[in-house]
JSON list of C-alpha atoms and ligand atoms in Angstrom, two decimals:
[
{"chain": "A", "resi": 1, "resn": "MET", "atom": "CA", "xyz": [93.11, 140.05, 70.19]},
{"chain": "A", "resi": 2, "resn": "ARG", "atom": "CA", "xyz": [90.08, 138.11, 69.01]},
{"chain": "A", "resi": 3, "resn": "GLY", "atom": "CA", "xyz": [91.08, 134.46, 69.31]},
{"chain": "A", "resi": 4, "resn": "ILE", "atom": "CA", "xyz": [91.12, 131.98, 72.15]},
{"chain": "A", "resi": 5, "resn": "PHE", "atom": "CA", "xyz": [94.39, 130.74, 73.61]},
{"chain": "A", "resi": 6, "resn": "ILE", "atom": "CA", "xyz": [94.46, 127.25, 75.17]},
{"chain": "A", "resi": 7, "resn": "SER", "atom": "CA", "xyz": [97.53, 125.55, 76.61]},
{"chain": "A", "resi": 8, "resn": "ILE", "atom": "CA", "xyz": [97.98, 121.91, 77.52]},
{"chain": "A", "resi": 9, "resn": "GLU", "atom": "CA", "xyz": [100.46, 121.27, 80.30]},
{"chain": "A", "resi": 10, "resn": "GLY", "atom": "CA", "xyz": [101.82, 118.43, 82.37]},
{"chain": "A", "resi": 11, "resn": "ILE", "atom": "CA", "xyz": [104.83, 116.31, 83.25]},
{"chain": "A", "resi": 12, "resn": "GLU", "atom": "CA", "xyz": [106.43, 113.80, 80.88]},
{"chain": "A", "resi": 13, "resn": "GLY", "atom": "CA", "xyz": [104.24, 110.98, 79.59]},
{"chain": "A", "resi": 14, "resn": "THR", "atom": "CA", "xyz": [100.86, 112.62, 80.15]},
{"chain": "A", "resi": 15, "resn": "GLY", "atom": "CA", "xyz": [99.91, 112.39, 76.46]},
{"chain": "A", "resi": 16, "resn": "LYS", "atom": "CA", "xyz": [99.75, 116.15, 75.89]},
{"chain": "A", "resi": 17, "resn": "SER", "atom": "CA", "xyz": [100.48, 116.10, 72.18]},
{"chain": "A", "resi": 18, "resn": "THR", "atom": "CA", "xyz": [97.96, 113.29, 71.51]},
{"chain": "A", "resi": 19, "resn": "GLN", "atom": "CA", "xyz": [95.28, 115.21, 73.41]},
{"chain": "A", "resi": 20, "resn": "ALA", "atom": "CA", "xyz": [96.20, 118.50, 71.72]},
{"chain": "A", "resi": 21, "resn": "THR", "atom": "CA", "xyz": [95.69, 116.83, 68.34]},
{"chain": "A", "resi": 22, "resn": "LEU", "atom": "CA", "xyz": [92.36, 115.28, 69.38]},
{"chain": "A", "resi": 23, "resn": "LEU", "atom": "CA", "xyz": [91.12, 118.61, 70.75]},
{"chain": "A", "resi": 24, "resn": "ALA", "atom": "CA", "xyz": [92.20, 120.44, 67.57]},
{"chain": "A", "resi": 25, "resn": "LYS", "atom": "CA", "xyz": [90.28, 117.88, 65.49]},
{"chain": "A", "resi": 26, "resn": "TYR", "atom": "CA", "xyz": [87.18, 118.26, 67.67]},
{"chain": "A", "resi": 27, "resn": "LEU", "atom": "CA", "xyz": [87.20, 122.06, 67.45]},
{"chain": "A", "resi": 28, "resn": "LYS", "atom": "CA", "xyz": [87.84, 122.04, 63.70]},
{"chain": "A", "resi": 29, "resn": "GLU", "atom": "CA", "xyz": [84.85, 119.74, 63.24]},
{"chain": "A", "resi": 30, "resn": "LYS", "atom": "CA", "xyz": [82.79, 122.26, 65.20]},
{"chain": "A", "resi": 31, "resn": "GLY", "atom": "CA", "xyz": [83.81, 124.91, 62.68]},
{"chain": "A", "resi": 32, "resn": "TYR", "atom": "CA", "xyz": [86.54, 126.80, 64.55]},
{"chain": "A", "resi": 33, "resn": "GLY", "atom": "CA", "xyz": [89.74, 127.91, 62.86]},
{"chain": "A", "resi": 34, "resn": "VAL", "atom": "CA", "xyz": [92.46, 126.16, 64.86]},
{"chain": "A", "resi": 35, "resn": "THR", "atom": "CA", "xyz": [96.24, 126.53, 65.07]},
{"chain": "A", "resi": 36, "resn": "GLN", "atom": "CA", "xyz": [97.95, 123.67, 66.89]},
{"chain": "A", "resi": 37, "resn": "THR", "atom": "CA", "xyz": [101.49, 124.29, 68.08]},
{"chain": "A", "resi": 38, "resn": "ALA", "atom": "CA", "xyz": [104.02, 123.28, 70.75]},
{"chain": "A", "resi": 39, "resn": "GLU", "atom": "CA", "xyz": [106.87, 124.65, 72.85]},
{"chain": "A", "resi": 40, "resn": "PRO", "atom": "CA", "xyz": [109.76, 124.81, 72.60]},
{"chain": "A", "resi": 41, "resn": "GLY", "atom": "CA", "xyz": [109.16, 124.93, 68.85]},
{"chain": "A", "resi": 42, "resn": "GLY", "atom": "CA", "xyz": [106.70, 126.16, 66.28]},
{"chain": "A", "resi": 43, "resn": "THR", "atom": "CA", "xyz": [109.20, 128.28, 64.34]},
{"chain": "A", "resi": 44, "resn": "ARG", "atom": "CA", "xyz": [112.53, 127.63, 62.62]},
{"chain": "A", "resi": 45, "resn": "ILE", "atom": "CA", "xyz": [114.52, 129.50, 65.28]},
{"chain": "A", "resi": 46, "resn": "SER", "atom": "CA", "xyz": [112.56, 127.97, 68.17]},
{"chain": "A", "resi": 47, "resn": "PHE", "atom": "CA", "xyz": [113.28, 124.48, 66.78]},
{"chain": "A", "resi": 48, "resn": "ARG", "atom": "CA", "xyz": [116.99, 125.28, 66.67]},
{"chain": "A", "resi": 49, "resn": "ILE", "atom": "CA", "xyz": [116.79, 126.39, 70.32]},
{"chain": "A", "resi": 50, "resn": "ARG", "atom": "CA", "xyz": [114.80, 123.23, 71.15]},
{"chain": "A", "resi": 51, "resn": "GLU", "atom": "CA", "xyz": [117.55, 121.02, 69.74]},
{"chain": "A", "resi": 52, "resn": "LEU", "atom": "CA", "xyz": [120.11, 122.78, 71.90]},
{"chain": "A", "resi": 53, "resn": "LEU", "atom": "CA", "xyz": [117.90, 122.53, 75.00]},
{"chain": "A", "resi": 54, "resn": "LEU", "atom": "CA", "xyz": [116.91, 118.89, 74.68]},
{"chain": "A", "resi": 55, "resn": "SER", "atom": "CA", "xyz": [120.09, 117.36, 73.32]},
{"chain": "A", "resi": 56, "resn": "PRO", "atom": "CA", "xyz": [121.48, 114.84, 75.85]},
{"chain": "A", "resi": 57, "resn": "GLU", "atom": "CA", "xyz": [124.85, 116.36, 74.92]},
{"chain": "A", "resi": 58, "resn": "SER", "atom": "CA", "xyz": [123.92, 119.67, 76.58]},
{"chain": "A", "resi": 59, "resn": "THR", "atom": "CA", "xyz": [124.84, 118.26, 79.99]},
{"chain": "A", "resi": 60, "resn": "ASP", "atom": "CA", "xyz": [126.89, 121.34, 80.87]},
{"chain": "A", "resi": 61, "resn": "MET", "atom": "CA", "xyz": [124.02, 123.78, 80.33]},
{"chain": "A", "resi": 62, "resn": "GLU", "atom": "CA", "xyz": [123.57, 126.19, 83.25]},
{"chain": "A", "resi": 63, "resn": "PRO", "atom": "CA", "xyz": [120.02, 126.42, 84.69]},
{"chain": "A", "resi": 64, "resn": "MET", "atom": "CA", "xyz": [120.02, 130.15, 83.89]},
{"chain": "A", "resi": 65, "resn": "THR", "atom": "CA", "xyz": [120.99, 129.46, 80.27]},
{"chain": "A", "resi": 66, "resn": "GLU", "atom": "CA", "xyz": [118.16, 126.94, 80.12]},
{"chain": "A", "resi": 67, "resn": "LEU", "atom": "CA", "xyz": [115.68, 129.47, 81.51]},
{"chain": "A", "resi": 68, "resn": "LEU", "atom": "CA", "xyz": [116.76, 132.18, 79.05]},
{"chain": "A", "resi": 69, "resn": "LEU", "atom": "CA", "xyz": [116.62, 129.79, 76.08]},
{"chain": "A", "resi": 70, "resn": "TYR", "atom": "CA", "xyz": [113.06, 128.64, 76.87]},
{"chain": "A", "resi": 71, "resn": "ASN", "atom": "CA", "xyz": [112.06, 132.30, 77.05]},
{"chain": "A", "resi": 72, "resn": "ALA", "atom": "CA", "xyz": [113.92, 133.10, 73.83]},
{"chain": "A", "resi": 73, "resn": "ALA", "atom": "CA", "xyz": [112.13, 130.28, 72.01]},
{"chain": "A", "resi": 74, "resn": "ARG", "atom": "CA", "xyz": [108.82, 131.61, 73.39]},
{"chain": "A", "resi": 75, "resn": "VAL", "atom": "CA", "xyz": [109.40, 135.17, 72.13]},
{"chain": "A", "resi": 76, "resn": "GLN", "atom": "CA", "xyz": [109.86, 133.82, 68.62]},
{"chain": "A", "resi": 77, "resn": "HIS", "atom": "CA", "xyz": [106.88, 131.46, 68.94]},
{"chain": "A", "resi": 78, "resn": "ILE", "atom": "CA", "xyz": [104.51, 134.20, 70.10]},
{"chain": "A", "resi": 79, "resn": "LYS", "atom": "CA", "xyz": [105.65, 136.63, 67.39]},
{"chain": "A", "resi": 80, "resn": "GLU", "atom": "CA", "xyz": [105.51, 134.18, 64.48]},
{"chain": "A", "resi": 81, "resn": "ILE", "atom": "CA", "xyz": [102.72, 131.75, 65.38]},
{"chain": "A", "resi": 82, "resn": "VAL", "atom": "CA", "xyz": [100.59, 132.53, 68.44]},
{"chain": "A", "resi": 83, "resn": "MET", "atom": "CA", "xyz": [99.78, 136.25, 68.02]},
{"chain": "A", "resi": 84, "resn": "PRO", "atom": "CA", "xyz": [99.11, 136.11, 64.27]},
{"chain": "A", "resi": 85, "resn": "ALA", "atom": "CA", "xyz": [96.66, 133.22, 64.78]},
{"chain": "A", "resi": 86, "resn": "LEU", "atom": "CA", "xyz": [94.93, 134.98, 67.70]},
{"chain": "A", "resi": 87, "resn": "LEU", "atom": "CA", "xyz": [94.62, 138.14, 65.62]},
{"chain": "A", "resi": 88, "resn": "ARG", "atom": "CA", "xyz": [93.00, 136.06, 62.86]},
{"chain": "A", "resi": 89, "resn": "GLY", "atom": "CA", "xyz": [90.43, 135.05, 65.49]},
{"chain": "A", "resi": 90, "resn": "GLU", "atom": "CA", "xyz": [91.52, 131.40, 65.70]},
{"chain": "A", "resi": 91, "resn": "VAL", "atom": "CA", "xyz": [91.70, 129.01, 68.62]},
{"chain": "A", "resi": 92, "resn": "VAL", "atom": "CA", "xyz": [95.38, 128.42, 69.39]},
{"chain": "A", "resi": 93, "resn": "ILE", "atom": "CA", "xyz": [96.19, 125.14, 71.14]},
{"chain": "A", "resi": 94, "resn": "THR", "atom": "CA", "xyz": [99.75, 124.95, 72.42]},
{"chain": "A", "resi": 95, "resn": "ASP", "atom": "CA", "xyz": [101.41, 121.91, 73.93]},
{"chain": "A", "resi": 96, "resn": "ARG", "atom": "CA", "xyz": [103.22, 123.75, 76.79]},
{"chain": "A", "resi": 97, "resn": "PHE", "atom": "CA", "xyz": [103.64, 127.49, 77.50]},
{"chain": "A", "resi": 98, "resn": "SER", "atom": "CA", "xyz": [104.82, 129.66, 80.44]},
{"chain": "A", "resi": 99, "resn": "ASP", "atom": "CA", "xyz": [103.48, 127.31, 83.14]},
{"chain": "A", "resi": 100, "resn": "SER", "atom": "CA", "xyz": [106.09, 124.76, 82.03]},
{"chain": "A", "resi": 101, "resn": "THR", "atom": "CA", "xyz": [108.86, 127.27, 82.72]},
{"chain": "A", "resi": 102, "resn": "MET", "atom": "CA", "xyz": [107.51, 127.96, 86.20]},
{"chain": "A", "resi": 103, "resn": "ALA", "atom": "CA", "xyz": [107.19, 124.21, 86.88]},
{"chain": "A", "resi": 104, "resn": "TYR", "atom": "CA", "xyz": [110.49, 122.96, 85.40]},
{"chain": "A", "resi": 105, "resn": "GLN", "atom": "CA", "xyz": [112.91, 125.85, 85.84]},
{"chain": "A", "resi": 106, "resn": "GLY", "atom": "CA", "xyz": [111.20, 127.28, 88.93]},
{"chain": "A", "resi": 107, "resn": "TYR", "atom": "CA", "xyz": [109.99, 124.35, 91.02]},
{"chain": "A", "resi": 108, "resn": "GLY", "atom": "CA", "xyz": [112.23, 121.74, 89.35]},
{"chain": "A", "resi": 109, "resn": "ARG", "atom": "CA", "xyz": [115.57, 123.56, 89.07]},
{"chain": "A", "resi": 110, "resn": "GLY", "atom": "CA", "xyz": [114.94, 125.90, 92.01]},
{"chain": "A", "resi": 111, "resn": "ILE", "atom": "CA", "xyz": [115.40, 129.22, 90.20]},
{"chain": "A", "resi": 112, "resn": "GLY", "atom": "CA", "xyz": [113.60, 132.05, 92.05]},
{"chain": "A", "resi": 113, "resn": "LEU", "atom": "CA", "xyz": [109.93, 132.24, 91.12]},
{"chain": "A", "resi": 114, "resn": "ASP", "atom": "CA", "xyz": [109.95, 136.06, 91.08]},
{"chain": "A", "resi": 115, "resn": "LEU", "atom": "CA", "xyz": [112.80, 136.09, 88.58]},
{"chain": "A", "resi": 116, "resn": "ILE", "atom": "CA", "xyz": [110.95, 133.60, 86.39]},
{"chain": "A", "resi": 117, "resn": "ASP", "atom": "CA", "xyz": [107.84, 135.74, 86.57]},
{"chain": "A", "resi": 118, "resn": "SER", "atom": "CA", "xyz": [109.79, 138.91, 85.62]},
{"chain": "A", "resi": 119, "resn": "LEU", "atom": "CA", "xyz": [111.40, 137.21, 82.64]},
{"chain": "A", "resi": 120, "resn": "ASP", "atom": "CA", "xyz": [108.03, 135.84, 81.61]},
{"chain": "A", "resi": 121, "resn": "SER", "atom": "CA", "xyz": [106.66, 139.35, 81.60]},
{"chain": "A", "resi": 122, "resn": "VAL", "atom": "CA", "xyz": [109.47, 140.43, 79.25]},
{"chain": "A", "resi": 123, "resn": "ALA", "atom": "CA", "xyz": [109.09, 137.41, 76.96]},
{"chain": "A", "resi": 124, "resn": "THR", "atom": "CA", "xyz": [105.29, 137.23, 76.74]},
{"chain": "A", "resi": 125, "resn": "GLY", "atom": "CA", "xyz": [104.17, 140.80, 77.51]},
{"chain": "A", "resi": 126, "resn": "ARG", "atom": "CA", "xyz": [101.85, 138.98, 79.97]},
{"chain": "A", "resi": 127, "resn": "LEU", "atom": "CA", "xyz": [100.10, 137.01, 77.27]},
{"chain": "A", "resi": 128, "resn": "ARG", "atom": "CA", "xyz": [98.30, 134.27, 79.24]},
{"chain": "A", "resi": 129, "resn": "PRO", "atom": "CA", "xyz": [96.27, 131.33, 78.01]},
{"chain": "A", "resi": 130, "resn": "HIS", "atom": "CA", "xyz": [92.54, 131.86, 78.53]},
{"chain": "A", "resi": 131, "resn": "LEU", "atom": "CA", "xyz": [92.32, 128.21, 79.52]},
{"chain": "A", "resi": 132, "resn": "THR", "atom": "CA", "xyz": [94.97, 125.69, 80.58]},
{"chain": "A", "resi": 133, "resn": "ILE", "atom": "CA", "xyz": [94.38, 121.96, 80.71]},
{"chain": "A", "resi": 134, "resn": "LEU", "atom": "CA", "xyz": [96.80, 120.38, 83.18]},
{"chain": "A", "resi": 135, "resn": "LEU", "atom": "CA", "xyz": [97.15, 116.64, 82.54]},
{"chain": "A", "resi": 136, "resn": "ASP", "atom": "CA", "xyz": [98.23, 114.81, 85.65]},
{"chain": "A", "resi": 137, "resn": "ILE", "atom": "CA", "xyz": [99.65, 111.36, 86.27]},
{"chain": "A", "resi": 138, "resn": "ASP", "atom": "CA", "xyz": [102.06, 109.90, 88.81]},
{"chain": "A", "resi": 139, "resn": "VAL", "atom": "CA", "xyz": [105.69, 110.45, 87.85]},
{"chain": "A", "resi": 140, "resn": "GLU", "atom": "CA", "xyz": [106.71, 106.80, 87.51]},
{"chain": "A", "resi": 141, "resn": "THR", "atom": "CA", "xyz": [103.83, 105.92, 85.20]},
{"chain": "A", "resi": 142, "resn": "GLY", "atom": "CA", "xyz": [104.49, 109.00, 83.08]},
{"chain": "A", "resi": 143, "resn": "LEU", "atom": "CA", "xyz": [108.21, 108.29, 82.70]},
{"chain": "A", "resi": 144, "resn": "MET", "atom": "CA", "xyz": [107.49, 104.63, 81.92]},
{"chain": "A", "resi": 145, "resn": "ARG", "atom": "CA", "xyz": [105.06, 105.63, 79.16]},
{"chain": "A", "resi": 146, "resn": "ASN", "atom": "CA", "xyz": [107.73, 107.83, 77.60]},
{"chain": "A", "resi": 147, "resn": "ARG", "atom": "CA", "xyz": [110.38, 105.17, 77.84]},
{"chain": "A", "resi": 148, "resn": "LYS", "atom": "CA", "xyz": [108.10, 102.88, 75.84]},
{"chain": "A", "resi": 149, "resn": "LEU", "atom": "CA", "xyz": [108.02, 105.62, 73.19]},
{"chain": "A", "resi": 150, "resn": "GLN", "atom": "CA", "xyz": [111.86, 105.65, 73.25]},
{"chain": "A", "resi": 151, "resn": "LYS", "atom": "CA", "xyz": [111.90, 109.32, 74.33]},
{"chain": "A", "resi": 152, "resn": "HIS", "atom": "CA", "xyz": [115.21, 110.16, 75.95]},
{"chain": "A", "resi": 153, "resn": "ASP", "atom": "CA", "xyz": [115.74, 113.91, 75.86]},
{"chain": "A", "resi": 154, "resn": "ARG", "atom": "CA", "xyz": [117.84, 115.80, 78.39]},
{"chain": "A", "resi": 155, "resn": "LEU", "atom": "CA", "xyz": [115.04, 116.73, 80.80]},
{"chain": "A", "resi": 156, "resn": "GLU", "atom": "CA", "xyz": [113.47, 113.30, 80.69]},
{"chain": "A", "resi": 157, "resn": "LEU", "atom": "CA", "xyz": [116.80, 111.88, 81.83]},
{"chain": "A", "resi": 158, "resn": "GLU", "atom": "CA", "xyz": [116.60, 113.88, 85.10]},
{"chain": "A", "resi": 159, "resn": "ASP", "atom": "CA", "xyz": [115.99, 111.74, 88.20]},
{"chain": "A", "resi": 160, "resn": "ILE", "atom": "CA", "xyz": [112.57, 110.98, 89.68]},
{"chain": "A", "resi": 161, "resn": "SER", "atom": "CA", "xyz": [112.90, 113.61, 92.43]},
{"chain": "A", "resi": 162, "resn": "PHE", "atom": "CA", "xyz": [113.24, 116.37, 89.79]},
{"chain": "A", "resi": 163, "resn": "HIS", "atom": "CA", "xyz": [110.03, 115.24, 88.09]},
{"chain": "A", "resi": 164, "resn": "GLU", "atom": "CA", "xyz": [108.27, 114.98, 91.47]},
{"chain": "A", "resi": 165, "resn": "LYS", "atom": "CA", "xyz": [109.14, 118.62, 92.16]},
{"chain": "A", "resi": 166, "resn": "VAL", "atom": "CA", "xyz": [107.86, 119.62, 88.71]},
{"chain": "A", "resi": 167, "resn": "ARG", "atom": "CA", "xyz": [104.59, 117.77, 89.28]},
{"chain": "A", "resi": 168, "resn": "LYS", "atom": "CA", "xyz": [104.12, 119.35, 92.71]},
{"chain": "A", "resi": 169, "resn": "GLY", "atom": "CA", "xyz": [104.79, 122.75, 91.14]},
{"chain": "A", "resi": 170, "resn": "PHE", "atom": "CA", "xyz": [102.13, 122.20, 88.50]},
{"chain": "A", "resi": 171, "resn": "LEU", "atom": "CA", "xyz": [99.59, 120.98, 91.08]},
{"chain": "A", "resi": 172, "resn": "GLY", "atom": "CA", "xyz": [100.25, 123.99, 93.32]},
{"chain": "A", "resi": 173, "resn": "MET", "atom": "CA", "xyz": [99.75, 126.35, 90.39]},
{"chain": "A", "resi": 174, "resn": "ALA", "atom": "CA", "xyz": [96.46, 124.62, 89.50]},
{"chain": "A", "resi": 175, "resn": "ALA", "atom": "CA", "xyz": [95.28, 124.98, 93.11]},
{"chain": "A", "resi": 176, "resn": "ARG", "atom": "CA", "xyz": [96.05, 128.70, 93.10]},
{"chain": "A", "resi": 177, "resn": "GLU", "atom": "CA", "xyz": [94.59, 129.46, 89.66]},
{"chain": "A", "resi": 178, "resn": "GLN", "atom": "CA", "xyz": [91.51, 127.27, 89.54]},
{"chain": "A", "resi": 179, "resn": "GLU", "atom": "CA", "xyz": [89.69, 129.56, 87.12]},
{"chain": "A", "resi": 180, "resn": "ARG", "atom": "CA", "xyz": [92.29, 129.22, 84.38]},
{"chain": "A", "resi": 181, "resn": "ILE", "atom": "CA", "xyz": [94.01, 125.90, 85.09]},
{"chain": "A", "resi": 182, "resn": "ARG", "atom": "CA", "xyz": [91.78, 122.82, 84.93]},
{"chain": "A", "resi": 183, "resn": "LEU", "atom": "CA", "xyz": [93.19, 119.58, 86.26]},
{"chain": "A", "resi": 184, "resn": "VAL", "atom": "CA", "xyz": [92.56, 116.37, 84.30]},
{"chain": "A", "resi": 185, "resn": "ASP", "atom": "CA", "xyz": [93.63, 112.96, 85.55]},
{"chain": "A", "resi": 186, "resn": "CYS", "atom": "CA", "xyz": [95.18, 111.15, 82.60]},
{"chain": "A", "resi": 187, "resn": "SER", "atom": "CA", "xyz": [95.77, 107.71, 84.07]},
{"chain": "A", "resi": 188, "resn": "GLY", "atom": "CA", "xyz": [92.76, 106.39, 82.10]},
{"chain": "A", "resi": 189, "resn": "ASP", "atom": "CA", "xyz": [92.60, 105.56, 78.41]},
{"chain": "A", "resi": 190, "resn": "ILE", "atom": "CA", "xyz": [93.00, 108.15, 75.67]},
{"chain": "A", "resi": 191, "resn": "GLU", "atom": "CA", "xyz": [89.28, 108.33, 74.87]},
{"chain": "A", "resi": 192, "resn": "ALA", "atom": "CA", "xyz": [88.27, 108.88, 78.52]},
{"chain": "A", "resi": 193, "resn": "VAL", "atom": "CA", "xyz": [90.78, 111.72, 78.84]},
{"chain": "A", "resi": 194, "resn": "ARG", "atom": "CA", "xyz": [89.64, 113.19, 75.51]},
{"chain": "A", "resi": 195, "resn": "ARG", "atom": "CA", "xyz": [85.99, 113.25, 76.68]},
{"chain": "A", "resi": 196, "resn": "ASN", "atom": "CA", "xyz": [86.98, 114.94, 79.91]},
{"chain": "A", "resi": 197, "resn": "ILE", "atom": "CA", "xyz": [88.92, 117.65, 78.06]},
{"chain": "A", "resi": 198, "resn": "VAL", "atom": "CA", "xyz": [86.15, 118.20, 75.51]},
{"chain": "A", "resi": 199, "resn": "GLY", "atom": "CA", "xyz": [83.67, 118.65, 78.39]},
{"chain": "A", "resi": 200, "resn": "ILE", "atom": "CA", "xyz": [85.85, 121.34, 79.97]},
{"chain": "A", "resi": 201, "resn": "VAL", "atom": "CA", "xyz": [86.42, 123.13, 76.66]},
{"chain": "A", "resi": 202, "resn": "ASP", "atom": "CA", "xyz": [82.72, 123.02, 75.71]},
{"chain": "A", "resi": 203, "resn": "ALA", "atom": "CA", "xyz": [81.78, 124.50, 79.09]},
{"chain": "A", "resi": 204, "resn": "PHE", "atom": "CA", "xyz": [84.43, 127.20, 78.63]},
{"chain": "A", "resi": 205, "resn": "PHE", "atom": "CA", "xyz": [83.07, 128.18, 75.19]},
{"chain": "A", "resi": 206, "resn": "ASP", "atom": "CA", "xyz": [79.46, 128.10, 76.50]},
{"chain": "A", "resi": 207, "resn": "ALA", "atom": "CA", "xyz": [80.42, 130.50, 79.30]},
{"chain": "A", "resi": 208, "resn": "LEU", "atom": "CA", "xyz": [81.94, 132.87, 76.72]},
{"chain": "A", "resi": 209, "resn": "GLN", "atom": "CA", "xyz": [78.62, 133.07, 74.84]},
{"chain": "A", "resi": 210, "resn": "LYS", "atom": "CA", "xyz": [76.77, 134.25, 77.97]},
{"chain": "B", "resi": 1, "resn": "TMP", "atom": "P1", "xyz": [108.22, 117.83, 75.07]},
{"chain": "B", "resi": 1, "resn": "TMP", "atom": "O1", "xyz": [108.03, 118.57, 73.80]},
{"chain": "B", "resi": 1, "resn": "TMP", "atom": "O2", "xyz": [108.46, 116.39, 74.85]},
{"chain": "B", "resi": 1, "resn": "TMP", "atom": "O3", "xyz": [107.18, 118.13, 76.08]},
{"chain": "B", "resi": 1, "resn": "TMP", "atom": "O4", "xyz": [109.65, 118.32, 75.64]},
{"chain": "B", "resi": 1, "resn": "TMP", "atom": "C1", "xyz": [109.89, 119.57, 76.08]},
{"chain": "B", "resi": 1, "resn": "TMP", "atom": "C2", "xyz": [110.77, 119.45, 77.31]},
{"chain": "B", "resi": 1, "resn": "TMP", "atom": "O5", "xyz": [111.14, 120.76, 77.70]},
{"chain": "B", "resi": 1, "resn": "TMP", "atom": "C3", "xyz": [110.05, 118.83, 78.49]},
{"chain": "B", "resi": 1, "resn": "TMP", "atom": "O6", "xyz": [110.97, 118.01, 79.20]},
{"chain": "B", "resi": 1, "resn": "TMP", "atom": "C4", "xyz": [109.67, 120.00, 79.35]},
{"chain": "B", "resi": 1, "resn": "TMP", "atom": "C5", "xyz": [110.75, 120.99, 79.05]},
{"chain": "B", "resi": 1, "resn": "TMP", "atom": "N1", "xyz": [110.36, 122.41, 79.19]},
{"chain": "B", "resi": 1, "resn": "TMP", "atom": "C6", "xyz": [110.92, 123.16, 80.20]},
{"chain": "B", "resi": 1, "resn": "TMP", "atom": "O7", "xyz": [111.71, 122.66, 80.99]},
{"chain": "B", "resi": 1, "resn": "TMP", "atom": "N2", "xyz": [110.58, 124.48, 80.29]},
{"chain": "B", "resi": 1, "resn": "TMP", "atom": "C7", "xyz": [109.72, 125.09, 79.40]},
{"chain": "B", "resi": 1, "resn": "TMP", "atom": "O8", "xyz": [109.45, 126.28, 79.51]},
{"chain": "B", "resi": 1, "resn": "TMP", "atom": "C8", "xyz": [109.15, 124.27, 78.34]},
{"chain": "B", "resi": 1, "resn": "TMP", "atom": "C9", "xyz": [108.22, 124.89, 77.36]},
{"chain": "B", "resi": 1, "resn": "TMP", "atom": "C10", "xyz": [109.50, 122.94, 78.29]}
]
């Protein structure tokens, strides 16, 4: 594998997709080949799974079904989008990856973390992002931002305590894996957050040259 794999993570309303797009633009302008993608999605089958997962009508979905479907969408995404781009030597920027499963299905839903880790190993073959940007904001502000955007998918409709658990999960993971997961406060404006992310990514690429 020759490319660089970067994931952007965080709770609802952290502006992940906006920042993923700005980072992709920045790296393209620097001359890198970039593939920008998102989970669950990226491929025809993963989008079908996404619709099933996020539809407010899927109220009767079991947590285990949810976990398996996120992993199923990921298998397809890695095979069709992520690995081919990495093998071409590109920078892959994904809006969400395995850390979201640990945070939402593990810390949020309460499914055993060891089980989630075992399934992740099956689904990803232990493919890990080289760098993860974790965007952080308080839950209420994040949910309010999304409401303004009229986003009402099934997980966003969970109560505040669910999202608090997810956020805590993400922050705990960042504390344990400080090398890979870099925390960025995103309560400021878009440009301030963008500069912060670009600084982290530039330092990461500089370290690779050494
Ligand atoms: P988003 O594309 O708007 O971020 O929506 C994806 C939703 O799916 C979001 O609520 C987080 C959730 N999710 C999980 O619960 N587990 C996962 O593994 C992934 C990738 C997303």
